[in-house]
mmCIF file of C-alpha atoms in Angstrom:
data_model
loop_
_atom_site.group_PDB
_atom_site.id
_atom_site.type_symbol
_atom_site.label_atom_id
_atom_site.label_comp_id
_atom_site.label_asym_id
_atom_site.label_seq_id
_atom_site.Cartn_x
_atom_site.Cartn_y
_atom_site.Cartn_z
ATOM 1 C CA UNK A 1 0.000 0.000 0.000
ATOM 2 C CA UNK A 2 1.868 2.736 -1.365
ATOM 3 C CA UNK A 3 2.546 5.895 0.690
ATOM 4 C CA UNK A 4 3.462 8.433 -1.629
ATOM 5 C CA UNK A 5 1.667 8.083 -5.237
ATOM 6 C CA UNK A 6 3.777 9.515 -8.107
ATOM 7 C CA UNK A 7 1.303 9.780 -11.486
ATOM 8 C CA UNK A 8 1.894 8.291 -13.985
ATOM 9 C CA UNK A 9 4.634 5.601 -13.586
ATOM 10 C CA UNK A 10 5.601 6.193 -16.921
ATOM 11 C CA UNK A 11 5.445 9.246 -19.597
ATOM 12 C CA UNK A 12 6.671 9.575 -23.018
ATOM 13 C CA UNK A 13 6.873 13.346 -23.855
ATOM 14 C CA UNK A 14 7.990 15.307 -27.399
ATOM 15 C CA UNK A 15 10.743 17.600 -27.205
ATOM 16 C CA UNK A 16 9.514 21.166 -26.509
ATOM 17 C CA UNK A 17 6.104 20.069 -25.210
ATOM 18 C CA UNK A 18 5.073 20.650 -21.381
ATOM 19 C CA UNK A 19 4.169 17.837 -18.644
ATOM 20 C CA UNK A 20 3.404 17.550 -14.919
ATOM 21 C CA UNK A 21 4.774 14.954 -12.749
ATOM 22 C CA UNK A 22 2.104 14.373 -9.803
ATOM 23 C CA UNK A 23 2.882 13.593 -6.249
ATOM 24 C CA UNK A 24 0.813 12.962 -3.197
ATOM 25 C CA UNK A 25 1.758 11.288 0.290
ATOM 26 C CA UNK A 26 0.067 9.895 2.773
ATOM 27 C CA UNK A 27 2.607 10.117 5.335
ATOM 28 C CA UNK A 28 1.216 13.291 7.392
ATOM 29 C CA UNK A 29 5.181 14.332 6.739
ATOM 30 C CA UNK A 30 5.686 18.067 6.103
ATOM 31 C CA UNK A 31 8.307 18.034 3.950
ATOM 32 C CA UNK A 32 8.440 16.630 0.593
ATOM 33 C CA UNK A 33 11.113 16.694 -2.171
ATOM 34 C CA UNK A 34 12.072 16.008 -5.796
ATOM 35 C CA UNK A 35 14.596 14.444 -6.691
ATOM 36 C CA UNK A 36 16.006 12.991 -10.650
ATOM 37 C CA UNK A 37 18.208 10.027 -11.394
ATOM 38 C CA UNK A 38 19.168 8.887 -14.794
ATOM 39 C CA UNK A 39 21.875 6.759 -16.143
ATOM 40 C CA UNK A 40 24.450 9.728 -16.532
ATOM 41 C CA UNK A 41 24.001 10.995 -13.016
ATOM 42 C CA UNK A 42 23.692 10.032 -9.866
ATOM 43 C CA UNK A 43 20.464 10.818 -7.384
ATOM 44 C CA UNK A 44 20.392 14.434 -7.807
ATOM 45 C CA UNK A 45 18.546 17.090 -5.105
ATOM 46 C CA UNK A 46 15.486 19.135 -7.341
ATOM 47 C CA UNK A 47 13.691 21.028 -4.323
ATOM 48 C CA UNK A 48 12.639 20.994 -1.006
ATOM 49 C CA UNK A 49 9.512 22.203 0.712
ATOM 50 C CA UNK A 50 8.428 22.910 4.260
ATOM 51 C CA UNK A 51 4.889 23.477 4.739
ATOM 52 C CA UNK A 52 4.492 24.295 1.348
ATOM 53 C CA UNK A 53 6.830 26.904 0.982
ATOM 54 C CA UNK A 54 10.062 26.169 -0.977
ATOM 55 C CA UNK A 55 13.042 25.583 0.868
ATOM 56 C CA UNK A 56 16.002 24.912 -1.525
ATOM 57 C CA UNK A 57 16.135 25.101 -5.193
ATOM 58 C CA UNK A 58 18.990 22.971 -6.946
ATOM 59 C CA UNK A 59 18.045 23.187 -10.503
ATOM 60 C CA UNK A 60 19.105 25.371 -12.587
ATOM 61 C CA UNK A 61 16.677 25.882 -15.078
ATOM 62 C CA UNK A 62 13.016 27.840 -14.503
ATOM 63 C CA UNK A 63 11.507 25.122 -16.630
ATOM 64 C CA UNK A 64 11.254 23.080 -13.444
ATOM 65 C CA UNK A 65 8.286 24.601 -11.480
ATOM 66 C CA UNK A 66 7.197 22.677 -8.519
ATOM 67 C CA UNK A 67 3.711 23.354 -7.017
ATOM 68 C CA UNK A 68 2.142 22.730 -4.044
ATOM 69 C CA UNK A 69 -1.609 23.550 -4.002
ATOM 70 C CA UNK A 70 -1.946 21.279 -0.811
ATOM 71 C CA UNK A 71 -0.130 19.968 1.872
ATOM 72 C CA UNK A 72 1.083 16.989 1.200
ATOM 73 C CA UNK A 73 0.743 17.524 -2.978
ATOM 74 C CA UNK A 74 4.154 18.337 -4.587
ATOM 75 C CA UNK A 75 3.570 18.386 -7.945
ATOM 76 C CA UNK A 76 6.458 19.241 -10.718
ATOM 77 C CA UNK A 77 5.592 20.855 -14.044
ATOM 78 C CA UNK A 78 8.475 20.676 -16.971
ATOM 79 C CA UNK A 79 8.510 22.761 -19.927
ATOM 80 C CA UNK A 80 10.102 23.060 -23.268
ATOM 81 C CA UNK A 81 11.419 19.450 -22.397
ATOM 82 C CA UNK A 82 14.722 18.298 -23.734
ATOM 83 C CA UNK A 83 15.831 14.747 -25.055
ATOM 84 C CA UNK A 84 18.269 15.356 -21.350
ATOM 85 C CA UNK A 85 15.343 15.738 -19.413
ATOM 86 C CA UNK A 86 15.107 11.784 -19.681
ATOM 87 C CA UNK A 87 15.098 10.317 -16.116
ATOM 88 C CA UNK A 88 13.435 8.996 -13.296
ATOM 89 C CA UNK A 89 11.549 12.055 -11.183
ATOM 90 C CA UNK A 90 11.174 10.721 -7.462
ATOM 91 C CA UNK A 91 8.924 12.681 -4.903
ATOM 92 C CA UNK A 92 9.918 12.258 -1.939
ATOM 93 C CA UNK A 93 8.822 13.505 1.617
ATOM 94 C CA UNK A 94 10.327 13.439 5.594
ATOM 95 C CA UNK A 95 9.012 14.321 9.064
ATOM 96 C CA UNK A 96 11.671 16.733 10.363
ATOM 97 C CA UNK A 97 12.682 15.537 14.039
ATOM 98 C CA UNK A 98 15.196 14.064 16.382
ATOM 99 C CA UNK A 99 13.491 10.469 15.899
ATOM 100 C CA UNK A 100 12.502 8.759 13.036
ATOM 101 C CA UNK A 101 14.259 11.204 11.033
ATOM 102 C CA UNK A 102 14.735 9.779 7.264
ATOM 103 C CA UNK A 103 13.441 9.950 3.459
ATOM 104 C CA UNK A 104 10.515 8.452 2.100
ATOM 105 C CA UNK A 105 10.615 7.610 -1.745
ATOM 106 C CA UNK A 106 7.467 7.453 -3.531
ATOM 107 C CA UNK A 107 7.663 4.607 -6.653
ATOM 108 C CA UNK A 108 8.846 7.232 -9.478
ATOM 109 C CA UNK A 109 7.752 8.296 -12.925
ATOM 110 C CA UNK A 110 9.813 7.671 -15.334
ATOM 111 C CA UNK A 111 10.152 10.301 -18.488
ATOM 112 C CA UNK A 112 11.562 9.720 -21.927
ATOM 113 C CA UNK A 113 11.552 12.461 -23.974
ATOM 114 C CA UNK A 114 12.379 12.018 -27.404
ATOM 115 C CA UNK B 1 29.165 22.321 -2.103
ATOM 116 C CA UNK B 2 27.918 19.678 0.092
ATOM 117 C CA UNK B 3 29.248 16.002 -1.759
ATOM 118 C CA UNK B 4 28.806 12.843 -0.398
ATOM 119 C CA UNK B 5 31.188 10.096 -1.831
ATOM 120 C CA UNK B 6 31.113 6.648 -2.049
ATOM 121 C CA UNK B 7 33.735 3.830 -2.737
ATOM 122 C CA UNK B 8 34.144 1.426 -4.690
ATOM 123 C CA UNK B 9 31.869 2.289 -7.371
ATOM 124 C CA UNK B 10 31.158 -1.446 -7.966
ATOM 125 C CA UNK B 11 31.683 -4.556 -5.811
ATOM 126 C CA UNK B 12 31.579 -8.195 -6.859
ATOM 127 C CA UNK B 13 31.550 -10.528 -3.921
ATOM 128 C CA UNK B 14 30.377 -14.673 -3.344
ATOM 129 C CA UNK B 15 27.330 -15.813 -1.720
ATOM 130 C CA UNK B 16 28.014 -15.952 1.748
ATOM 131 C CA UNK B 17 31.076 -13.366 1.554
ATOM 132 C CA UNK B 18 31.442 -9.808 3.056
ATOM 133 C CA UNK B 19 30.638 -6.750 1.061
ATOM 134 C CA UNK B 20 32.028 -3.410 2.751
ATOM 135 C CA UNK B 21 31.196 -0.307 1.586
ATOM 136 C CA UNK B 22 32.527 3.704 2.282
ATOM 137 C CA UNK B 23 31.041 6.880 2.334
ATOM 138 C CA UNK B 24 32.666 9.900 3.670
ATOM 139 C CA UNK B 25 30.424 13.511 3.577
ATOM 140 C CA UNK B 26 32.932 16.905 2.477
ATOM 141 C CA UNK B 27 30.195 18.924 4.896
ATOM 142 C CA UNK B 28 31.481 19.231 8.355
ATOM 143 C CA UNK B 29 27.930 20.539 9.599
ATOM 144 C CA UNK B 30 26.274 16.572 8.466
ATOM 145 C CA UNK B 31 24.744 15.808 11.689
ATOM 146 C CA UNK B 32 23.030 12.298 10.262
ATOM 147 C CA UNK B 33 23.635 9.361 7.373
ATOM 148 C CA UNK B 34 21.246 7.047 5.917
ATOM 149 C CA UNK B 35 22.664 3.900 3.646
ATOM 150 C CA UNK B 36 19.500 3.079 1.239
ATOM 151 C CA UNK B 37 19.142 0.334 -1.061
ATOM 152 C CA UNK B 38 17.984 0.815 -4.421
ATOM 153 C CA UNK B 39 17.316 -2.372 -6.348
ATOM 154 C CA UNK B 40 17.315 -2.362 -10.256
ATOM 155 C CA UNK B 41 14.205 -0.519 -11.519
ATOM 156 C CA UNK B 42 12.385 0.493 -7.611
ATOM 157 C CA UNK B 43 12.776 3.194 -5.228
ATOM 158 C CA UNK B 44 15.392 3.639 -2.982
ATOM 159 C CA UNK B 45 14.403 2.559 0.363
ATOM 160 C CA UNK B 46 16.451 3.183 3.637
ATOM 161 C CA UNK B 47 18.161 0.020 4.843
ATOM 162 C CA UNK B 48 19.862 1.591 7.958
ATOM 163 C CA UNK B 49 20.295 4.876 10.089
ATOM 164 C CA UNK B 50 23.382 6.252 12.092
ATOM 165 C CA UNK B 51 23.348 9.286 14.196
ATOM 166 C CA UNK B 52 26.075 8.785 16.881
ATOM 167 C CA UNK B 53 29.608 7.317 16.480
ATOM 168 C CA UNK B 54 30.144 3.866 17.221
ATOM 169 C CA UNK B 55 28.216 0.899 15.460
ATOM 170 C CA UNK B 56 25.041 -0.342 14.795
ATOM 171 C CA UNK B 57 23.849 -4.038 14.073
ATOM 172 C CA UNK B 58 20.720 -5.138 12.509
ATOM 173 C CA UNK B 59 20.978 -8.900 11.157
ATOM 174 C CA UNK B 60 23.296 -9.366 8.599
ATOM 175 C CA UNK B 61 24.020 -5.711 8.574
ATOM 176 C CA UNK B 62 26.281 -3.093 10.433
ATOM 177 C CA UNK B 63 27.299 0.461 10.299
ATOM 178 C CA UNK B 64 30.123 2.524 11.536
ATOM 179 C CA UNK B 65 30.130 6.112 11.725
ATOM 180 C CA UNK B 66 32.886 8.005 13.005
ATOM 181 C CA UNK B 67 31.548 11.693 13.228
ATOM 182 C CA UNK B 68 35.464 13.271 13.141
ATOM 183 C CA UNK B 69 35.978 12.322 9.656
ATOM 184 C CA UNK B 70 32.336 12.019 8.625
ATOM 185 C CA UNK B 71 32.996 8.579 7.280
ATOM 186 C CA UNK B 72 30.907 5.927 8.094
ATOM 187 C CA UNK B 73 30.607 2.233 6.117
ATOM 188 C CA UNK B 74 28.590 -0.584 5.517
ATOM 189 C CA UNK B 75 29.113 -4.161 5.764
ATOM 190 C CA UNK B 76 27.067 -6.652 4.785
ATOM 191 C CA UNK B 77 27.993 -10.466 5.881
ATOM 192 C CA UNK B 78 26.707 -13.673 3.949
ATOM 193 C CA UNK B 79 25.801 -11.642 1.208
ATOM 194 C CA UNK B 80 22.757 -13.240 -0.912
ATOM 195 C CA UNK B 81 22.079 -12.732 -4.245
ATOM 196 C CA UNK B 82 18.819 -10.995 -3.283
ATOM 197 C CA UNK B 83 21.363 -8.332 -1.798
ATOM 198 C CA UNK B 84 22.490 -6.881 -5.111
ATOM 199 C CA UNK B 85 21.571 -3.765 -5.831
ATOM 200 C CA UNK B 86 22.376 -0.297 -5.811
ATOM 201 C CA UNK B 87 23.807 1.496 -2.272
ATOM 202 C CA UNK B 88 23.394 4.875 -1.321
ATOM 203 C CA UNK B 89 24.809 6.695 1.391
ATOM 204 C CA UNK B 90 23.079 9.938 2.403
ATOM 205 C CA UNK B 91 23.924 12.663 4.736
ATOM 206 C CA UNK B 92 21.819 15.418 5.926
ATOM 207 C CA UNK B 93 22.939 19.099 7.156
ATOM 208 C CA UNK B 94 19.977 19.852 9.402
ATOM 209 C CA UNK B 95 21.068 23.650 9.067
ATOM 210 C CA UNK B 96 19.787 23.664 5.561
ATOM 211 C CA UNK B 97 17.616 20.541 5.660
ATOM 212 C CA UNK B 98 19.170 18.971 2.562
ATOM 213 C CA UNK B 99 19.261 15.232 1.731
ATOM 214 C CA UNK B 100 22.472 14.749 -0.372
ATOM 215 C CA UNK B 101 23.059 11.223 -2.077
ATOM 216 C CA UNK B 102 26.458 9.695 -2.919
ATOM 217 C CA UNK B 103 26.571 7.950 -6.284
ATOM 218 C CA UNK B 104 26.520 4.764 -5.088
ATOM 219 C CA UNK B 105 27.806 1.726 -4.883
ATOM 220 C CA UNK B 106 26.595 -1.232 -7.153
ATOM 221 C CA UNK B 107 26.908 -4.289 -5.574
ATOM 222 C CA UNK B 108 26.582 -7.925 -7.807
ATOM 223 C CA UNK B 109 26.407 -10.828 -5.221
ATOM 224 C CA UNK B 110 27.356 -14.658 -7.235
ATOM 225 C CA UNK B 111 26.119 -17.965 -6.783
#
């Protein structure tokens, strides 16, 4: 019984065209995360949000736009995708403490662009 | 910038051998590590947690951490073949609440 549900598990995209990666947990955590991982690089930090506002931001390009319209939604919207944009998005989400401290993964969605 | 690395990059060992496995963290303000297990095509999912120096046991598994050189390791003893997979160390700076990953470790355990 999945915690955190990433939609779709799979998307094929065109180059230049626009998608949004959905992600919702379960967890009652307030903070959630994206994070990428292809073939070329390792596990690489997107974003971070507390409470719905944005913590970090480790990507360098404004065509990553998370949103969070809810608490525990982190959704991430791409545009213009590139053929490089290929990769595994995982949403992930943590309950900041002394105890119990760690990272949640939700399954991923995995984009090809081509 | 906070890095995490990891040695080796890839480990063969036998059934029933020992795999160990290194991560050391460049950020001297990491105040906890994570090693997570990502098999081929899934999630990662945390296999163990160390916050304080010393050691830590849990079956076939054990971690070190020593805090002054922000190195802590992995061993794994009568490896199974269900135990290859991908390893990732993590470290978080609970200044600026960042996860940071290591590139792993892919470990291939033979019959």
């Amino acid at each position: 019984d999945p915690k955190i549900i990433q939609k779709p598990k799979y998307l094929v995209a065109v180059t230049g065209s626009e998608k949004i990666l959905i992600c919702e947990q379960y967890l009652g955590h307030n903070a959630m995360y994206w994070y990428r991982q292809s073939a070329k690089k390792p596990l690489e930090f997107m974003f971070s949000y507390s409470y719905q506002k944005l913590m970090d931001n480790q990507t360098a390009s404004s065509r990553f736009q998370p949103q969070s319209s809810k608490k525990n939604h982190l959704d991430l919207q791409i545009t213009a995708l590139k053929p490089d944009d290929s990769a595994t998005y995982f949403c992930a989400s943590s309950q900041p403490g002394p105890s119990n401290e760690r990272l949640f993964f939700g399954h991923g969605t995995k984009l090809s662009v081509l | 910038q906070q890095k995490v690395q990891q040695s080796p990059e890839s480990l063969i060992v036998p059934e029933g051998g020992m795999a160990s496995l290194n991560c050391t963290s460049s950020d001297r303000n990491v105040d906890y590590f994570w090693w997570y297990r990502q098999h081929s095509g899934k999630s990662p999912k945390m296999l163990m947690s160390i916050f304080s120096n010393g050691e830590k046991e849990e079956g076939r598994f054990t971690v070190h951490l020593n805090k002054a050189s922000l190195h802590t390791s992995l061993h794994i003893r009568d490896s199974q073949p269900s135990d290859s997979a991908l390893y990732l160390c993590a470290a978080l700076n609970t200044g600026n609440y960042k996860y940071v990953f290591g590139a792993g470790t892919r470990l291939k355990v033979i019959a």
